[in-house]
PDB file of C-alpha atoms and ligand atoms in Angstrom:
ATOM      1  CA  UNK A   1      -9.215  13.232 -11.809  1.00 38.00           C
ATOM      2  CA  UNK A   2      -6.637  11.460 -13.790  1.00 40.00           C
ATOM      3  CA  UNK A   3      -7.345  10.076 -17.552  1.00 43.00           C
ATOM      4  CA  UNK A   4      -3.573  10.250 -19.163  1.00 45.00           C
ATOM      5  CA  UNK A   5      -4.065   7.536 -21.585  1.00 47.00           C
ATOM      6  CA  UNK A   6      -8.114   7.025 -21.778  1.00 45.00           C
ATOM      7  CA  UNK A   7      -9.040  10.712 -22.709  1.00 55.00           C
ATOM      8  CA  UNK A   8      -9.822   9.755 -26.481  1.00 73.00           C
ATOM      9  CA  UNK A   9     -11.350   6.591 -25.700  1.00 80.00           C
ATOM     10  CA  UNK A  10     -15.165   7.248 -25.544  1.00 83.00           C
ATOM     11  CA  UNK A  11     -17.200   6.272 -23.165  1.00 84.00           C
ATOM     12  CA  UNK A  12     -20.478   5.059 -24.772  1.00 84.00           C
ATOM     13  CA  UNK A  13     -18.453   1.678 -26.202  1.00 90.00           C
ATOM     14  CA  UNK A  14     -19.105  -2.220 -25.764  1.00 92.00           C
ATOM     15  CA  UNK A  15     -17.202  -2.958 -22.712  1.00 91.00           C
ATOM     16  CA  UNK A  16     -18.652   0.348 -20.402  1.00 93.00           C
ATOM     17  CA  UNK A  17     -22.791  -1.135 -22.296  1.00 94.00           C
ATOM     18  CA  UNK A  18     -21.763  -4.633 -21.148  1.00 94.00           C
ATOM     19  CA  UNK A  19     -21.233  -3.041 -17.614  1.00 94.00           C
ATOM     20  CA  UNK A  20     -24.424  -1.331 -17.576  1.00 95.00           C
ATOM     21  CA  UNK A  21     -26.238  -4.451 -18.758  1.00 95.00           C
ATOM     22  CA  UNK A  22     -24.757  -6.232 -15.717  1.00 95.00           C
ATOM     23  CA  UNK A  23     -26.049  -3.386 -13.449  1.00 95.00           C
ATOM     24  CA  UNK A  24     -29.748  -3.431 -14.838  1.00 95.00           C
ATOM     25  CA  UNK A  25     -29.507  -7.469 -14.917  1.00 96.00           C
ATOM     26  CA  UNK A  26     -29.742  -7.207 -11.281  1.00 97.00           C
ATOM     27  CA  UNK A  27     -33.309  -5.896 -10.476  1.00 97.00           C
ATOM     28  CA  UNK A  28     -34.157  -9.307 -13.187  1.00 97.00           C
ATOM     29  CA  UNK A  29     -32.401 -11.385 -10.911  1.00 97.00           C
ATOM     30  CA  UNK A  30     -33.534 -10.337  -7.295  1.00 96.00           C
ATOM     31  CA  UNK A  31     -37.039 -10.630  -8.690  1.00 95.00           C
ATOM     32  CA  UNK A  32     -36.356 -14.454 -10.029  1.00 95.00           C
ATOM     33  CA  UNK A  33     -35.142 -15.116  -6.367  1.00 93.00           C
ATOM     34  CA  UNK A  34     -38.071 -13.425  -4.863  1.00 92.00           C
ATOM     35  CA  UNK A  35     -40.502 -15.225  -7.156  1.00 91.00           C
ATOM     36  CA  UNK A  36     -38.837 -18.577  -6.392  1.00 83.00           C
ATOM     37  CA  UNK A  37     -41.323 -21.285  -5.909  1.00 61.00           C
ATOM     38  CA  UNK A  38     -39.390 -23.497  -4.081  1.00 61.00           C
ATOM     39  CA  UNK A  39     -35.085 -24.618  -4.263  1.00 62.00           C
ATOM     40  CA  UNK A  40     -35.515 -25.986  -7.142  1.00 71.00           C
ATOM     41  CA  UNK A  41     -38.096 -24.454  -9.074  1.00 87.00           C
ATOM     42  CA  UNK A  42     -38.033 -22.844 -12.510  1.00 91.00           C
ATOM     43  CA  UNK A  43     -37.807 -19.202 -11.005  1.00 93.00           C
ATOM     44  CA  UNK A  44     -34.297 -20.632  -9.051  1.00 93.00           C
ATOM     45  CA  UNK A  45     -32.611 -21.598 -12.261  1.00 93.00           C
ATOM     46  CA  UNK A  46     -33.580 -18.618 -13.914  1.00 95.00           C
ATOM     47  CA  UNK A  47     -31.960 -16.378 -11.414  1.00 96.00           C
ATOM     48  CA  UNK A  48     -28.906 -18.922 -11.870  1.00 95.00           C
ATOM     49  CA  UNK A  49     -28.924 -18.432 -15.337  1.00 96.00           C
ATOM     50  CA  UNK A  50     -29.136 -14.578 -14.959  1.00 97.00           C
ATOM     51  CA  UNK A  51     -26.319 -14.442 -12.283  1.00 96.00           C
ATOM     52  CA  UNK A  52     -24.314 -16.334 -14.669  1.00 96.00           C
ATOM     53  CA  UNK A  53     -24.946 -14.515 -17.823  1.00 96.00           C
ATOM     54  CA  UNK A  54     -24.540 -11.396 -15.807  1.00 95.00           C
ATOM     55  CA  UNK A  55     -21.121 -12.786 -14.661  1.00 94.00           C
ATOM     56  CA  UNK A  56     -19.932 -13.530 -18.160  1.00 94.00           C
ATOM     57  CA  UNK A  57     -20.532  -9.875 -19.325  1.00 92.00           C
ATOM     58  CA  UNK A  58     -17.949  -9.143 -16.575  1.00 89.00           C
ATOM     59  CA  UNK A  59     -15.300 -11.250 -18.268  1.00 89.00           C
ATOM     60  CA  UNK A  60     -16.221 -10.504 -21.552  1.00 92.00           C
ATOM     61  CA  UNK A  61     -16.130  -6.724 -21.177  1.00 87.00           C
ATOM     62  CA  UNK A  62     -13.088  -7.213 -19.183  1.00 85.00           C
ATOM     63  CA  UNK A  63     -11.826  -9.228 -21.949  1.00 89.00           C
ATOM     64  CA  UNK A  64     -13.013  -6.480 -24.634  1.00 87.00           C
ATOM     65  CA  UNK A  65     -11.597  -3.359 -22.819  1.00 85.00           C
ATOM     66  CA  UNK A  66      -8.318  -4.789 -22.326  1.00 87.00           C
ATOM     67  CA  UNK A  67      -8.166  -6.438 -26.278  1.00 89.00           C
ATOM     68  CA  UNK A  68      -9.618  -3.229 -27.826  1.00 87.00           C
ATOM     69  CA  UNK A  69      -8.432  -0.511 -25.752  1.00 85.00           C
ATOM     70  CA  UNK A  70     -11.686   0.787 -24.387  1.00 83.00           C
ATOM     71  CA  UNK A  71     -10.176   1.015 -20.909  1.00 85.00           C
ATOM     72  CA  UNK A  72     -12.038   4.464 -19.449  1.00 89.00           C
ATOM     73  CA  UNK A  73     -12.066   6.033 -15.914  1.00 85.00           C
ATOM     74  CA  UNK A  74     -16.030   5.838 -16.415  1.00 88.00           C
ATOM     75  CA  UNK A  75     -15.371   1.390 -16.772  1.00 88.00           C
ATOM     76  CA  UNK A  76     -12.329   1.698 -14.080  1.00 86.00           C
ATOM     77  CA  UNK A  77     -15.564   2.914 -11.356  1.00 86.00           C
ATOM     78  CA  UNK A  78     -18.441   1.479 -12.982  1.00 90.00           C
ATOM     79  CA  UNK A  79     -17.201  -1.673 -13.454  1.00 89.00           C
ATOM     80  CA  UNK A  80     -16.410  -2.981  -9.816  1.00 86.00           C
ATOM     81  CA  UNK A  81     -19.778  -1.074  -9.158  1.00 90.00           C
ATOM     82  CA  UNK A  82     -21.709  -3.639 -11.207  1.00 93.00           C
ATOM     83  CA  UNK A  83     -20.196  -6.419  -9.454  1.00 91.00           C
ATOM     84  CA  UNK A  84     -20.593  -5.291  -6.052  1.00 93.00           C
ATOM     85  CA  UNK A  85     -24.270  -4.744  -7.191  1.00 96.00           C
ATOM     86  CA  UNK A  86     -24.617  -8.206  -8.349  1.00 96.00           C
ATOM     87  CA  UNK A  87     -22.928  -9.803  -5.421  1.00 96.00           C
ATOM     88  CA  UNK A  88     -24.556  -7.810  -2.973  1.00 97.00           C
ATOM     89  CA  UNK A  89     -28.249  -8.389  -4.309  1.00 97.00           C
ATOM     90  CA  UNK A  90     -26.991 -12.414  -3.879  1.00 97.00           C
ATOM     91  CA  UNK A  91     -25.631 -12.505  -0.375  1.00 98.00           C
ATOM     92  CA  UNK A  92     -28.637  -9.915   0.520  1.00 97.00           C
ATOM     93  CA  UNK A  93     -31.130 -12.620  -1.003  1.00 95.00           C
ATOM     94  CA  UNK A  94     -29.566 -15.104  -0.129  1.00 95.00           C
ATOM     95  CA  UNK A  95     -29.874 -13.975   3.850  1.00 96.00           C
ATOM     96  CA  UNK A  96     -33.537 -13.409   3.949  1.00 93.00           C
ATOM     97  CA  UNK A  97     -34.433 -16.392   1.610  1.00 92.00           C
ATOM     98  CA  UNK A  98     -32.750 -18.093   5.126  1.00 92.00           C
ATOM     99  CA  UNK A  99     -29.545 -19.802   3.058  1.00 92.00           C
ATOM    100  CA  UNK A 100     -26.888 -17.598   4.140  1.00 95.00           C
ATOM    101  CA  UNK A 101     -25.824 -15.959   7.765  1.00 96.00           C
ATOM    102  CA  UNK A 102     -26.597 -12.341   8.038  1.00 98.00           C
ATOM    103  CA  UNK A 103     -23.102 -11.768   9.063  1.00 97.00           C
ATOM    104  CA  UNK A 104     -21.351 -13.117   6.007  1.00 98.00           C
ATOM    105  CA  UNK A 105     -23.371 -10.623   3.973  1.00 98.00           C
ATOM    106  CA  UNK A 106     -22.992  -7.601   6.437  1.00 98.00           C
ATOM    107  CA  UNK A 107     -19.139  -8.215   6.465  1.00 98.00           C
ATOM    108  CA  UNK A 108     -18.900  -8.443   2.871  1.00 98.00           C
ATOM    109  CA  UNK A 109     -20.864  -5.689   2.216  1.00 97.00           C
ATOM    110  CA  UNK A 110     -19.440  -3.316   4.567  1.00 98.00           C
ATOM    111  CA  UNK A 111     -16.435  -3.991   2.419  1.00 97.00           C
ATOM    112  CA  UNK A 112     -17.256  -3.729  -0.958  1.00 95.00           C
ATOM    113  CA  UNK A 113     -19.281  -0.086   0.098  1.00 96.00           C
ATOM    114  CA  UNK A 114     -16.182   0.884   2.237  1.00 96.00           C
ATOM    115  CA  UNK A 115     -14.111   0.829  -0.839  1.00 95.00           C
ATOM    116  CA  UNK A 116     -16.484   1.925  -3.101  1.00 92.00           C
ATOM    117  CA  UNK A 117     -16.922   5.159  -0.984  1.00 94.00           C
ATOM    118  CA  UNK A 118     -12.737   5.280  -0.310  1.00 95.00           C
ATOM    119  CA  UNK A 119     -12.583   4.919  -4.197  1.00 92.00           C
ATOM    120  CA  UNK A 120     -14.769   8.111  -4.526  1.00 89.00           C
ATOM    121  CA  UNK A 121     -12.856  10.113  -1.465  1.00 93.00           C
ATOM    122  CA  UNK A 122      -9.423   9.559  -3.197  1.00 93.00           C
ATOM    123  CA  UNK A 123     -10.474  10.329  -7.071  1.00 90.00           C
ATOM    124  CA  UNK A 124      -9.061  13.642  -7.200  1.00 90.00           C
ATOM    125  CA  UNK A 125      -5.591  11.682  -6.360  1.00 91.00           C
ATOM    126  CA  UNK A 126      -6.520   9.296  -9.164  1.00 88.00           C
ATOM    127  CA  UNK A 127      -8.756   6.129 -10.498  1.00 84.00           C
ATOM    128  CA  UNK A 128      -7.607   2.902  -8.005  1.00 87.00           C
ATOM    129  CA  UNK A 129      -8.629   0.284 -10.495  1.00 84.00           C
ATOM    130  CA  UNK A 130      -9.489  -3.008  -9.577  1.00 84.00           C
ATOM    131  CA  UNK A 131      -6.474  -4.796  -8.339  1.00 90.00           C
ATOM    132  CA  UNK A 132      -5.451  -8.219  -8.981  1.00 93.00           C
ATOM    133  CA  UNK A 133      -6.546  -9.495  -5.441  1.00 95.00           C
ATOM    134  CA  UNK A 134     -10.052  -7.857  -6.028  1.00 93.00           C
ATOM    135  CA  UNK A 135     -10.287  -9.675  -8.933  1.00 90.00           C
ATOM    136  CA  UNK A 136      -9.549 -12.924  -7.346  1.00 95.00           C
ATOM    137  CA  UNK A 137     -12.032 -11.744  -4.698  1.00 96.00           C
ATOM    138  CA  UNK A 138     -14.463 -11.702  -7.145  1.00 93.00           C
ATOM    139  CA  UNK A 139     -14.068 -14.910  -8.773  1.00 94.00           C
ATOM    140  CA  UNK A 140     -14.182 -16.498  -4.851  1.00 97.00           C
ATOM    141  CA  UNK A 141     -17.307 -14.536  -4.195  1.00 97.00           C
ATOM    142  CA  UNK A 142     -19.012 -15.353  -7.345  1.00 96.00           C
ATOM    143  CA  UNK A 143     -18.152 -19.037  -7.302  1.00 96.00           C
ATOM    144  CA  UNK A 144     -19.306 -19.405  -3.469  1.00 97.00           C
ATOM    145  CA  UNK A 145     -22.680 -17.405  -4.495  1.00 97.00           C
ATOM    146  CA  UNK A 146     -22.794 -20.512  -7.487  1.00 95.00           C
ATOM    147  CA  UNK A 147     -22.666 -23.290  -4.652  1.00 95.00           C
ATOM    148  CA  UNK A 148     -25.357 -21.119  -2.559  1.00 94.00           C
ATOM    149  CA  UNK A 149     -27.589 -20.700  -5.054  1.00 94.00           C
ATOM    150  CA  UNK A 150     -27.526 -24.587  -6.542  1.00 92.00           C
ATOM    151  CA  UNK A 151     -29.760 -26.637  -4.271  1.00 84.00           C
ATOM    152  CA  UNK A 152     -26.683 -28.653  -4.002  1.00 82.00           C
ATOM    153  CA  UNK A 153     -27.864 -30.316  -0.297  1.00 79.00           C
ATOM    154  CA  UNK A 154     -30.721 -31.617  -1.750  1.00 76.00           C
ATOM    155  CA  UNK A 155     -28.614 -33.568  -5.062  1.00 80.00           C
ATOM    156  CA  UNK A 156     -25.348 -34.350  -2.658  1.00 82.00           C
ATOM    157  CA  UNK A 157     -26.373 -34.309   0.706  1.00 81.00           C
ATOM    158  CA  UNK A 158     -24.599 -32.625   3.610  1.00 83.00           C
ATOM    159  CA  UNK A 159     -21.262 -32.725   2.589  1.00 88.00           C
ATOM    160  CA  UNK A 160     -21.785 -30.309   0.228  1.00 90.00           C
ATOM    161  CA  UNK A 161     -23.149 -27.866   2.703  1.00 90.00           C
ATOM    162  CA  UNK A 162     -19.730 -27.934   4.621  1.00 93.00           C
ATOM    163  CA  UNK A 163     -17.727 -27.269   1.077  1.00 95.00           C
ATOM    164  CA  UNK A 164     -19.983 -24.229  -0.546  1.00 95.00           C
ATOM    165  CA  UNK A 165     -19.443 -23.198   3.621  1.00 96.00           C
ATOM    166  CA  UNK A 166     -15.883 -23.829   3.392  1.00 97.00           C
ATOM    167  CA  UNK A 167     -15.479 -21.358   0.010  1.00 97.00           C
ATOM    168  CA  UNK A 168     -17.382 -18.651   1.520  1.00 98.00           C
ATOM    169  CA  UNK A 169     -15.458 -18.489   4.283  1.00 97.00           C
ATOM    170  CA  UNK A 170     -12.437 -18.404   1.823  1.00 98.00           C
ATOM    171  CA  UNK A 171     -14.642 -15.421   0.239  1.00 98.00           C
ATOM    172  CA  UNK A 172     -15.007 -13.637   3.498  1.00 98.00           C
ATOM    173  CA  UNK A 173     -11.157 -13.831   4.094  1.00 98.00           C
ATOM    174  CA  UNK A 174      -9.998 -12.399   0.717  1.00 98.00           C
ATOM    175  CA  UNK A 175     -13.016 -10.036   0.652  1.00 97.00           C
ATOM    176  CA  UNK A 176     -11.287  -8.509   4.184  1.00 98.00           C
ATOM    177  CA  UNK A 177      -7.475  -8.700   3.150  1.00 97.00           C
ATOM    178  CA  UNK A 178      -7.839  -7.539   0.121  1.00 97.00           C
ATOM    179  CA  UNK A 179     -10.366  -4.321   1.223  1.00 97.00           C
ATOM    180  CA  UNK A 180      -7.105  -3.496   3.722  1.00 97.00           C
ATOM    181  CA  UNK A 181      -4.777  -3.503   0.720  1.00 96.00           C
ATOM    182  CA  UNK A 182      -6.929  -1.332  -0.553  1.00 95.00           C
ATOM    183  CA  UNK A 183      -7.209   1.103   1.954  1.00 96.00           C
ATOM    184  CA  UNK A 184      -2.797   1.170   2.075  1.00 95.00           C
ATOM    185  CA  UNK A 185      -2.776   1.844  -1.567  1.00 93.00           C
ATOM    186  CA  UNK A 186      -5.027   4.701  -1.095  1.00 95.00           C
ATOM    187  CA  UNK A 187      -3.013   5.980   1.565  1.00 93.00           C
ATOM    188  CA  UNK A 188       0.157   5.904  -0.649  1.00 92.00           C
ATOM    189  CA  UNK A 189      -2.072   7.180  -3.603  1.00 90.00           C
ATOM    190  CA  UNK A 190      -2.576  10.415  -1.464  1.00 89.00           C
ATOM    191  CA  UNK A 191       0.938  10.314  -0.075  1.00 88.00           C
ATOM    192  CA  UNK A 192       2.298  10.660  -3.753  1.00 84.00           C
ATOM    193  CA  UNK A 193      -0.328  13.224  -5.362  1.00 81.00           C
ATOM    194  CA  UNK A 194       0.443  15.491  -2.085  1.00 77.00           C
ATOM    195  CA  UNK A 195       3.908  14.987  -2.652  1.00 75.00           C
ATOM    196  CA  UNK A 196       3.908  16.205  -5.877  1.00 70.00           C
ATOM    197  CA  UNK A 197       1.001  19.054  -6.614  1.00 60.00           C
ATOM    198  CA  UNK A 198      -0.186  19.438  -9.407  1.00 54.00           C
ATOM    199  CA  UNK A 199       0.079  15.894 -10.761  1.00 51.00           C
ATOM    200  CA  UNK A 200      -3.246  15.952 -11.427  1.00 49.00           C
ATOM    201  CA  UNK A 201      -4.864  18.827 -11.779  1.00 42.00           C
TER     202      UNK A 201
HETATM  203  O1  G3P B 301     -12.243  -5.511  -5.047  1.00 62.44           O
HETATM  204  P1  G3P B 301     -12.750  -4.437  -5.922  1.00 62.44           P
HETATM  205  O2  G3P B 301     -13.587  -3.441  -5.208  1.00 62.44           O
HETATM  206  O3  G3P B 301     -11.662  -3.776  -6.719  1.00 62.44           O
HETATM  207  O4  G3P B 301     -13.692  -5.106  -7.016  1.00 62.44           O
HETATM  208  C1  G3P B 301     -13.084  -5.947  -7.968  1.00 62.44           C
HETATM  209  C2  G3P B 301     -13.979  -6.100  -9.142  1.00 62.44           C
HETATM  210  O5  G3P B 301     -15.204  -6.624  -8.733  1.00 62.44           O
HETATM  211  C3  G3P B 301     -13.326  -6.983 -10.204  1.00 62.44           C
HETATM  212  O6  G3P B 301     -14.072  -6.966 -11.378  1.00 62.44           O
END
């Protein structure tokens, strides 16, 4: 696997603890959903709150690997991991609490594992980070997941069923495009380690 650059960072530092924080968040925040009494009840907002603290330890160790240099191959895999964890657990929740279509989930899931799997096939051709477009992805997903999880219909009334609707579809689009641009990079990715052996060995 590549690591020109990131050999000497370590590994155990604050941005890769942040990510694992996010990834044990999640078993905290299925089981707030699950104990929900109700759309609005106190176990609700507590899985909001956890979905959004969990969220902010993506930015913020974002923010810290980039600022401090802790970038490492171990963060480049782990850390689009987390989120696909976090998501996932939401949509997947979100379907069998009867809030979300199925097929919504299934297509975004089959997408973030697809990649996650493609991510692990091409690794001896190098780390494919998260790209820009994932990132936006993300933010789409994450903020559609917000208008999901609010018991919005109940404050605003219908209206604001057809606009949290409107951003997951938005989701579901860049979720798709952006999984294909994925899947060319990783075909050049191959294309140029084959083309020149040894690159990364
Ligand atoms: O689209 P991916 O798989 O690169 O995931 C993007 C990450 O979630 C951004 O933090």
């Amino acid at each position: 696997m590549s690591n020109s650059g990131t050999e000497r960072v370590p590994t155990l530092n604050i941005a890769n603890v942040l990510t694992v924080i996010r990834i044990v968040m999640v078993p905290l925040f299925i089981w707030f959903l699950v104990a929900d009494d109700g759309r609005d009840g106190l176990f609700r907002w507590l899985a909001v709150a956890t979905f959004a603290v969990a969220i902010y330890t993506d930015k913020l160790d974002g923010d810290l690997a980039r600022s401090r240099g802790l970038i490492t191959d171990f963060g480049k895999i782990a850390d689009p991991i987390a989120d696909k964890l976090l998501i996932g657990s939401a949509l997947v929740m979100l379907s069998i609490l009867g809030e979300l279509w199925w097929w919504v989930t299934i297509v975004i899931l089959v997408r973030e594992i697809g990649i996650t799997v493609m991510r692990f096939v091409v690794i001896r051709y190098g780390v494919m980070a998260a790209s820009r477009g994932g990132k936006l992805k993300t933010v789409i997903q994450t903020f559609a997941i917000f208008l999901f999880l609010l018991p919005l219909t109940s404050w605003l009334g219908d209206w604001a069923w057809w606009i949290s609707a409107t951003v997951m579809a938005a989701a579901v689009v860049v979720t798709v495009v952006t999984g294909l641009d994925y899947v060319v990079q990783a075909v050049k990715l191959r294309a140029g380690a084959r083309g020149n052996p040894g690159r990364n060995t």
